[in-house]
Every structure is written in structure tokens, then in C-alpha cells.
Amino acid sequence: MATIAAAQPFAFEFDPAATALVVIDMQRDFLEPGGFGETLGNDVSLLAPTVPATARLLAAARAAGLMVVHTRESHRPDLSDCPPAKRQRGKCALRIGDAGPMGRILVRGEPGNDIVPALAPLAGEVVIDKPGKGAFYATDLMDRLTAAGITHLIFAGVTTEVCVQTTMREANDRGFDGLLVEECTGSYFPEFKQATLEMIRAQGAIVGWTAGLAAVVAALAGDDE
Ligand code: C5J
């Protein structure tokens, strides 16, 4: 067993063999100019610090032998899995499916839909394409985790209060213990990130735990803090 003693609201104990790292939507569409995040009116540079932090977490998780899962928010080219309400929402210059500088916005297979190069999945890692905000909705993620005997999840990714929080709540309702790594998640609204961290760990970990990157990396290396 490994322990992150500095986790909030209390120590997070996990068996690395039964724990997966889930990296949510670290895609060019959210992190680079010209993608979905920017067309919604956001300053994507606010998310940049999450990339080197998540690279460090990924390296530690891989070294510890954790199952690694990457997700991508994406739609089929014919948009048959994109509800009209989702496409029409917001005052966007470009909508889902429209052609942008990195290809069609939020469409599978387009350059902008890729995971950023610094965090590219390795062969054998699970990549989940998800049409919703939560990674369990309309995907086989639950089956993949169950088949691998996973009970605990360590989360990173963007954006904190949308796809990360939605997925953590879905996971919590399905019986997983989940921990969000603070430096490895980001929002276009820093105050929303802070509020989400607090609401996750409130009421005795009602949704899950949070912890700083150094403490998580140390625990993954076998140096319990
Ligand atoms: C958003 C996401 N923010 N990955 N998606 O629309 O959080």
C-alpha cells in the first residue's frame, strides 16, 4: 500500500496495482489557441502550467506501473453523438464541427483534437473518446477499469470544474476512491478551480481527495510522506 499523508481532507491510501491515473482532456482543443476553449471566449494560456506538471505526474505513474488512461472530449465527424443543444450553446465564433485553424472543432481525428505532444499516450495506454463532459458517459471506461481490478483513481486534466469534476463525481458514484492532483488541473476561471478543489474534499471527502504534486510523486516512488 502507498499513502499520501498530506492529502486533504485526510490521508489517501492506495494500492498502486489497483490504481489508475486518469488524465482528462489535455488536448490542443483546450490548451492551444484556435481550438474549442478559445472559441468559447477563454484565455487558453491560463492552462499552460498544467502541462509540465502533468508530464511529471505521468512519468511518476508510469515508473510506478500504474494503469494510465487518457480521455479526449470529441465527436464523430458526422456529429451524430453531439446533441444539438451542445453545439448551439454559447456565443462562439466557431462551433463544434466548424473548420478552425487546427481542423474541425472538437472532432475526432482532427489535429486540434489530439492530446498535446508533451503528454502523448504511450503504446498500451488506454485512450477514451468521450462525447460528454464525464468520461463514464457513453464510453467503456467502467468496463476497462473493472477488468483491470481498479478501485482507486488519481486525476489530472482540464478543465477542473467541467470535465474533471464531472468525471470525479461519476467515479465517486460508481464506488471509486478518487484524488485530484492540484497542480495538474486548471481552469479558465482560477476561482472555479479553487472552489472545485474545496467542494471535492469538503464534508469528509464527499467527492474525493486533493493533494499537491510533490506528495503524490513521492508516494508513487514509495516515499510515503
Ligand atoms: C469543457 C472540458 N470545459 N474538458 N471541457 O468544455 O472541461
mmCIF file of C-alpha atoms and ligand atoms in Angstrom:
data_model
loop_
_atom_site.group_PDB
_atom_site.id
_atom_site.type_symbol
_atom_site.label_atom_id
_atom_site.label_comp_id
_atom_site.label_asym_id
_atom_site.label_seq_id
_atom_site.Cartn_x
_atom_site.Cartn_y
_atom_site.Cartn_z
ATOM 1 C CA MET A 1 0.000 0.000 0.000
ATOM 2 C CA ALA A 2 1.040 3.608 -0.559
ATOM 3 C CA THR A 3 -0.075 6.609 1.460
ATOM 4 C CA ILE A 4 -0.318 10.314 0.651
ATOM 5 C CA ALA A 5 -0.411 11.586 4.215
ATOM 6 C CA ALA A 6 -0.631 15.237 3.115
ATOM 7 C CA ALA A 7 -3.799 14.676 1.063
ATOM 8 C CA GLN A 8 -6.892 16.632 2.032
ATOM 9 C CA PRO A 9 -9.152 16.160 3.887
ATOM 10 C CA PHE A 10 -7.163 13.196 5.234
ATOM 11 C CA ALA A 11 -4.577 10.643 4.144
ATOM 12 C CA PHE A 12 -5.223 8.847 0.834
ATOM 13 C CA GLU A 13 -4.193 5.192 0.864
ATOM 14 C CA PHE A 14 -3.929 3.226 -2.365
ATOM 15 C CA ASP A 15 -2.550 0.036 -3.814
ATOM 16 C CA PRO A 16 -0.638 1.024 -6.976
ATOM 17 C CA ALA A 17 -1.702 -2.253 -8.616
ATOM 18 C CA ALA A 18 -5.352 -1.269 -8.180
ATOM 19 C CA THR A 19 -4.930 2.420 -9.071
ATOM 20 C CA ALA A 20 -5.164 4.183 -12.430
ATOM 21 C CA LEU A 21 -4.019 7.646 -13.426
ATOM 22 C CA VAL A 22 -6.783 9.328 -15.439
ATOM 23 C CA VAL A 23 -5.659 12.328 -17.489
ATOM 24 C CA ILE A 24 -8.695 14.276 -18.651
ATOM 25 C CA ASP A 25 -8.833 16.113 -21.995
ATOM 26 C CA MET A 26 -5.268 17.509 -22.188
ATOM 27 C CA GLN A 27 -5.999 18.299 -25.828
ATOM 28 C CA ARG A 28 -4.866 21.030 -28.171
ATOM 29 C CA ASP A 29 -8.578 21.988 -28.435
ATOM 30 C CA PHE A 30 -8.462 23.190 -24.810
ATOM 31 C CA LEU A 31 -4.819 24.187 -24.357
ATOM 32 C CA GLU A 32 -3.862 25.931 -27.607
ATOM 33 C CA PRO A 33 -5.191 28.974 -29.477
ATOM 34 C CA GLY A 34 -7.644 28.173 -32.274
ATOM 35 C CA GLY A 35 -9.485 25.339 -30.546
ATOM 36 C CA PHE A 36 -12.728 24.775 -28.665
ATOM 37 C CA GLY A 37 -11.611 26.537 -25.468
ATOM 38 C CA GLU A 38 -10.645 29.720 -27.269
ATOM 39 C CA THR A 39 -13.744 29.809 -29.463
ATOM 40 C CA LEU A 40 -15.803 29.802 -26.265
ATOM 41 C CA GLY A 41 -14.066 33.081 -25.378
ATOM 42 C CA ASN A 42 -11.431 31.775 -22.955
ATOM 43 C CA ASP A 43 -7.757 32.692 -22.405
ATOM 44 C CA VAL A 44 -6.151 29.300 -23.017
ATOM 45 C CA SER A 45 -2.756 30.447 -21.688
ATOM 46 C CA LEU A 46 -4.198 30.058 -18.181
ATOM 47 C CA LEU A 47 -3.986 26.281 -18.593
ATOM 48 C CA ALA A 48 -0.325 26.163 -19.732
ATOM 49 C CA PRO A 49 1.217 25.396 -16.293
ATOM 50 C CA THR A 50 -0.765 22.147 -16.108
ATOM 51 C CA VAL A 51 1.250 20.610 -18.965
ATOM 52 C CA PRO A 52 4.724 20.298 -17.319
ATOM 53 C CA ALA A 53 3.088 19.373 -14.014
ATOM 54 C CA THR A 54 1.087 16.578 -15.645
ATOM 55 C CA ALA A 55 4.179 15.395 -17.538
ATOM 56 C CA ARG A 56 5.912 14.946 -14.161
ATOM 57 C CA LEU A 57 2.903 13.079 -12.757
ATOM 58 C CA LEU A 58 2.681 10.851 -15.841
ATOM 59 C CA ALA A 59 6.373 9.947 -15.560
ATOM 60 C CA ALA A 60 5.931 9.035 -11.892
ATOM 61 C CA ALA A 61 2.786 6.984 -12.586
ATOM 62 C CA ARG A 62 4.448 5.137 -15.458
ATOM 63 C CA ALA A 63 7.521 4.397 -13.329
ATOM 64 C CA ALA A 64 5.250 3.014 -10.584
ATOM 65 C CA GLY A 65 3.465 0.773 -13.092
ATOM 66 C CA LEU A 66 0.033 2.390 -12.779
ATOM 67 C CA MET A 67 -2.592 1.834 -15.440
ATOM 68 C CA VAL A 68 -2.775 5.072 -17.423
ATOM 69 C CA VAL A 69 -5.979 6.359 -19.028
ATOM 70 C CA HIS A 70 -6.192 9.430 -21.265
ATOM 71 C CA THR A 71 -9.502 10.960 -22.315
ATOM 72 C CA ARG A 72 -10.409 13.211 -25.223
ATOM 73 C CA GLU A 73 -13.623 15.204 -25.492
ATOM 74 C CA SER A 74 -14.537 14.534 -29.084
ATOM 75 C CA HIS A 75 -17.341 13.902 -31.544
ATOM 76 C CA ARG A 76 -17.806 11.728 -34.595
ATOM 77 C CA PRO A 77 -17.212 13.549 -37.893
ATOM 78 C CA ASP A 78 -20.961 13.373 -38.670
ATOM 79 C CA LEU A 79 -21.691 14.869 -35.205
ATOM 80 C CA SER A 80 -24.284 12.142 -34.582
ATOM 81 C CA ASP A 81 -23.067 11.968 -30.969
ATOM 82 C CA CYS A 82 -23.248 15.737 -30.427
ATOM 83 C CA PRO A 83 -26.600 16.881 -29.079
ATOM 84 C CA PRO A 84 -27.830 19.991 -30.939
ATOM 85 C CA ALA A 85 -28.111 21.738 -27.577
ATOM 86 C CA LYS A 86 -24.361 21.284 -27.011
ATOM 87 C CA ARG A 87 -23.477 22.572 -30.485
ATOM 88 C CA GLN A 88 -25.716 25.628 -30.196
ATOM 89 C CA ARG A 89 -24.698 26.631 -26.661
ATOM 90 C CA GLY A 90 -22.632 29.805 -26.209
ATOM 91 C CA LYS A 91 -21.687 32.779 -28.347
ATOM 92 C CA CYS A 92 -18.886 31.096 -30.288
ATOM 93 C CA ALA A 93 -17.011 32.331 -33.338
ATOM 94 C CA LEU A 94 -16.668 28.671 -34.355
ATOM 95 C CA ARG A 95 -18.977 25.877 -33.214
ATOM 96 C CA ILE A 96 -18.305 22.153 -32.757
ATOM 97 C CA GLY A 97 -17.727 20.704 -36.235
ATOM 98 C CA ASP A 98 -16.758 24.019 -37.853
ATOM 99 C CA ALA A 99 -13.374 24.273 -39.576
ATOM 100 C CA GLY A 100 -10.782 26.130 -37.487
ATOM 101 C CA PRO A 101 -7.025 26.659 -37.695
ATOM 102 C CA MET A 102 -6.396 23.195 -36.136
ATOM 103 C CA GLY A 103 -9.088 21.414 -38.161
ATOM 104 C CA ARG A 104 -12.733 20.878 -37.264
ATOM 105 C CA ILE A 105 -13.506 21.940 -33.702
ATOM 106 C CA LEU A 106 -13.746 19.007 -31.218
ATOM 107 C CA VAL A 107 -13.984 16.375 -33.968
ATOM 108 C CA ARG A 108 -12.201 13.023 -33.647
ATOM 109 C CA GLY A 109 -9.084 12.658 -35.785
ATOM 110 C CA GLU A 110 -8.574 16.391 -36.332
ATOM 111 C CA PRO A 111 -5.191 17.890 -35.286
ATOM 112 C CA GLY A 112 -6.812 20.079 -32.640
ATOM 113 C CA ASN A 113 -8.451 17.076 -31.030
ATOM 114 C CA ASP A 114 -5.106 15.421 -30.293
ATOM 115 C CA ILE A 115 -3.574 15.259 -26.858
ATOM 116 C CA VAL A 116 -0.747 17.812 -26.585
ATOM 117 C CA PRO A 117 2.606 16.279 -27.676
ATOM 118 C CA ALA A 118 4.221 16.614 -24.224
ATOM 119 C CA LEU A 119 1.569 14.273 -22.787
ATOM 120 C CA ALA A 120 1.125 11.896 -25.724
ATOM 121 C CA PRO A 121 -0.161 8.435 -24.745
ATOM 122 C CA LEU A 122 2.331 5.578 -24.917
ATOM 123 C CA ALA A 123 1.536 2.290 -26.649
ATOM 124 C CA GLY A 124 -0.647 0.183 -24.371
ATOM 125 C CA GLU A 125 -2.200 3.112 -22.512
ATOM 126 C CA VAL A 126 -5.965 3.460 -22.681
ATOM 127 C CA VAL A 127 -7.407 6.351 -24.710
ATOM 128 C CA ILE A 128 -11.113 7.075 -24.219
ATOM 129 C CA ASP A 129 -13.004 9.263 -26.694
ATOM 130 C CA LYS A 130 -15.954 10.762 -24.879
ATOM 131 C CA PRO A 131 -18.816 12.825 -26.286
ATOM 132 C CA GLY A 132 -19.820 14.228 -22.891
ATOM 133 C CA LYS A 133 -18.135 16.055 -20.067
ATOM 134 C CA GLY A 134 -17.972 12.942 -17.882
ATOM 135 C CA ALA A 135 -15.646 10.129 -19.015
ATOM 136 C CA PHE A 136 -18.079 7.373 -17.965
ATOM 137 C CA TYR A 137 -20.979 8.643 -20.105
ATOM 138 C CA ALA A 138 -21.309 6.716 -23.416
ATOM 139 C CA THR A 139 -17.850 5.096 -23.110
ATOM 140 C CA ASP A 140 -16.428 1.739 -21.997
ATOM 141 C CA LEU A 141 -14.320 3.277 -19.225
ATOM 142 C CA MET A 142 -16.146 1.438 -16.421
ATOM 143 C CA ASP A 143 -15.624 -1.927 -18.160
ATOM 144 C CA ARG A 144 -11.923 -1.191 -18.707
ATOM 145 C CA LEU A 145 -11.346 -0.239 -15.065
ATOM 146 C CA THR A 146 -13.344 -3.187 -13.724
ATOM 147 C CA ALA A 147 -11.470 -5.647 -15.950
ATOM 148 C CA ALA A 148 -8.172 -4.281 -14.630
ATOM 149 C CA GLY A 149 -9.255 -4.550 -10.979
ATOM 150 C CA ILE A 150 -9.028 -0.805 -10.409
ATOM 151 C CA THR A 151 -10.512 0.650 -7.212
ATOM 152 C CA HIS A 152 -8.637 3.960 -6.880
ATOM 153 C CA LEU A 153 -8.178 6.786 -9.389
ATOM 154 C CA ILE A 154 -5.681 9.641 -9.464
ATOM 155 C CA PHE A 155 -6.905 12.509 -11.644
ATOM 156 C CA ALA A 156 -5.271 15.257 -13.684
ATOM 157 C CA GLY A 157 -6.568 17.368 -16.545
ATOM 158 C CA VAL A 158 -8.719 20.217 -17.725
ATOM 159 C CA THR A 159 -10.918 21.893 -17.007
ATOM 160 C CA THR A 160 -11.219 21.455 -13.250
ATOM 161 C CA GLU A 161 -14.862 22.383 -12.784
ATOM 162 C CA VAL A 162 -16.187 20.896 -16.032
ATOM 163 C CA CYS A 163 -14.826 17.570 -17.323
ATOM 164 C CA VAL A 164 -12.566 16.790 -14.358
ATOM 165 C CA GLN A 165 -15.180 17.436 -11.710
ATOM 166 C CA THR A 166 -17.940 15.701 -13.702
ATOM 167 C CA THR A 167 -15.764 12.599 -14.125
ATOM 168 C CA MET A 168 -14.743 12.553 -10.464
ATOM 169 C CA ARG A 169 -18.410 12.685 -9.447
ATOM 170 C CA GLU A 170 -19.291 9.888 -11.876
ATOM 171 C CA ALA A 171 -16.403 7.817 -10.476
ATOM 172 C CA ASN A 172 -17.454 8.512 -6.895
ATOM 173 C CA ASP A 173 -20.994 7.288 -7.596
ATOM 174 C CA ARG A 174 -19.526 4.115 -9.098
ATOM 175 C CA GLY A 175 -17.567 3.313 -5.932
ATOM 176 C CA PHE A 176 -14.058 4.522 -6.799
ATOM 177 C CA ASP A 177 -11.855 6.484 -4.393
ATOM 178 C CA GLY A 178 -10.504 9.444 -6.383
ATOM 179 C CA LEU A 179 -7.799 12.036 -5.766
ATOM 180 C CA LEU A 180 -7.185 15.176 -7.842
ATOM 181 C CA VAL A 181 -3.594 16.444 -8.141
ATOM 182 C CA GLU A 182 -3.761 20.179 -7.585
ATOM 183 C CA GLU A 183 -1.018 21.474 -9.928
ATOM 184 C CA CYS A 184 -2.122 19.074 -12.687
ATOM 185 C CA THR A 185 -5.546 20.580 -13.179
ATOM 186 C CA GLY A 186 -6.572 24.004 -14.424
ATOM 187 C CA SER A 187 -9.483 26.229 -15.296
ATOM 188 C CA TYR A 188 -10.040 29.301 -17.449
ATOM 189 C CA PHE A 189 -11.511 30.682 -14.191
ATOM 190 C CA PRO A 190 -8.957 30.301 -11.352
ATOM 191 C CA GLU A 191 -11.646 30.940 -8.753
ATOM 192 C CA PHE A 192 -13.656 27.994 -10.142
ATOM 193 C CA LYS A 193 -10.605 25.740 -9.765
ATOM 194 C CA GLN A 194 -10.196 26.762 -6.141
ATOM 195 C CA ALA A 195 -13.898 26.289 -5.413
ATOM 196 C CA THR A 196 -13.868 22.857 -7.062
ATOM 197 C CA LEU A 197 -10.866 21.681 -5.026
ATOM 198 C CA GLU A 198 -12.678 22.758 -1.893
ATOM 199 C CA MET A 199 -16.020 21.177 -2.800
ATOM 200 C CA ILE A 200 -14.381 17.849 -3.740
ATOM 201 C CA ARG A 201 -12.715 17.423 -0.340
ATOM 202 C CA ALA A 202 -15.474 19.035 1.783
ATOM 203 C CA GLN A 203 -17.674 17.079 4.177
ATOM 204 C CA GLY A 204 -15.053 14.368 4.781
ATOM 205 C CA ALA A 205 -14.157 13.773 1.101
ATOM 206 C CA ILE A 206 -17.725 13.821 -0.188
ATOM 207 C CA VAL A 207 -16.429 13.543 -3.770
ATOM 208 C CA GLY A 208 -12.789 12.631 -3.102
ATOM 209 C CA TRP A 209 -9.357 13.898 -2.123
ATOM 210 C CA THR A 210 -6.890 16.513 -3.354
ATOM 211 C CA ALA A 211 -3.113 16.640 -2.909
ATOM 212 C CA GLY A 212 -0.079 18.546 -4.131
ATOM 213 C CA LEU A 213 2.061 17.079 -6.905
ATOM 214 C CA ALA A 214 5.210 16.595 -4.767
ATOM 215 C CA ALA A 215 3.344 14.456 -2.237
ATOM 216 C CA VAL A 216 1.779 12.317 -4.985
ATOM 217 C CA VAL A 217 5.086 11.820 -6.790
ATOM 218 C CA ALA A 218 6.772 10.853 -3.502
ATOM 219 C CA ALA A 219 4.057 8.307 -2.717
ATOM 220 C CA LEU A 220 4.307 6.829 -6.221
ATOM 221 C CA ALA A 221 8.072 6.492 -5.714
ATOM 222 C CA GLY A 222 7.456 4.616 -2.472
ATOM 223 C CA ASP A 223 8.449 7.527 -0.218
ATOM 224 C CA ASP A 224 5.299 7.930 1.845
ATOM 225 C CA GLU A 225 5.116 11.416 3.338
HETATM 226 C C1 C5J B 1 -15.039 21.859 -21.367
HETATM 227 C C2 C5J B 1 -13.599 20.117 -20.541
HETATM 228 N N1 C5J B 1 -14.595 22.758 -20.497
HETATM 229 N N2 C5J B 1 -12.737 19.204 -20.967
HETATM 230 N N3 C5J B 1 -14.494 20.620 -21.442
HETATM 231 O O1 C5J B 1 -15.938 22.145 -22.108
HETATM 232 O O2 C5J B 1 -13.584 20.516 -19.397
#
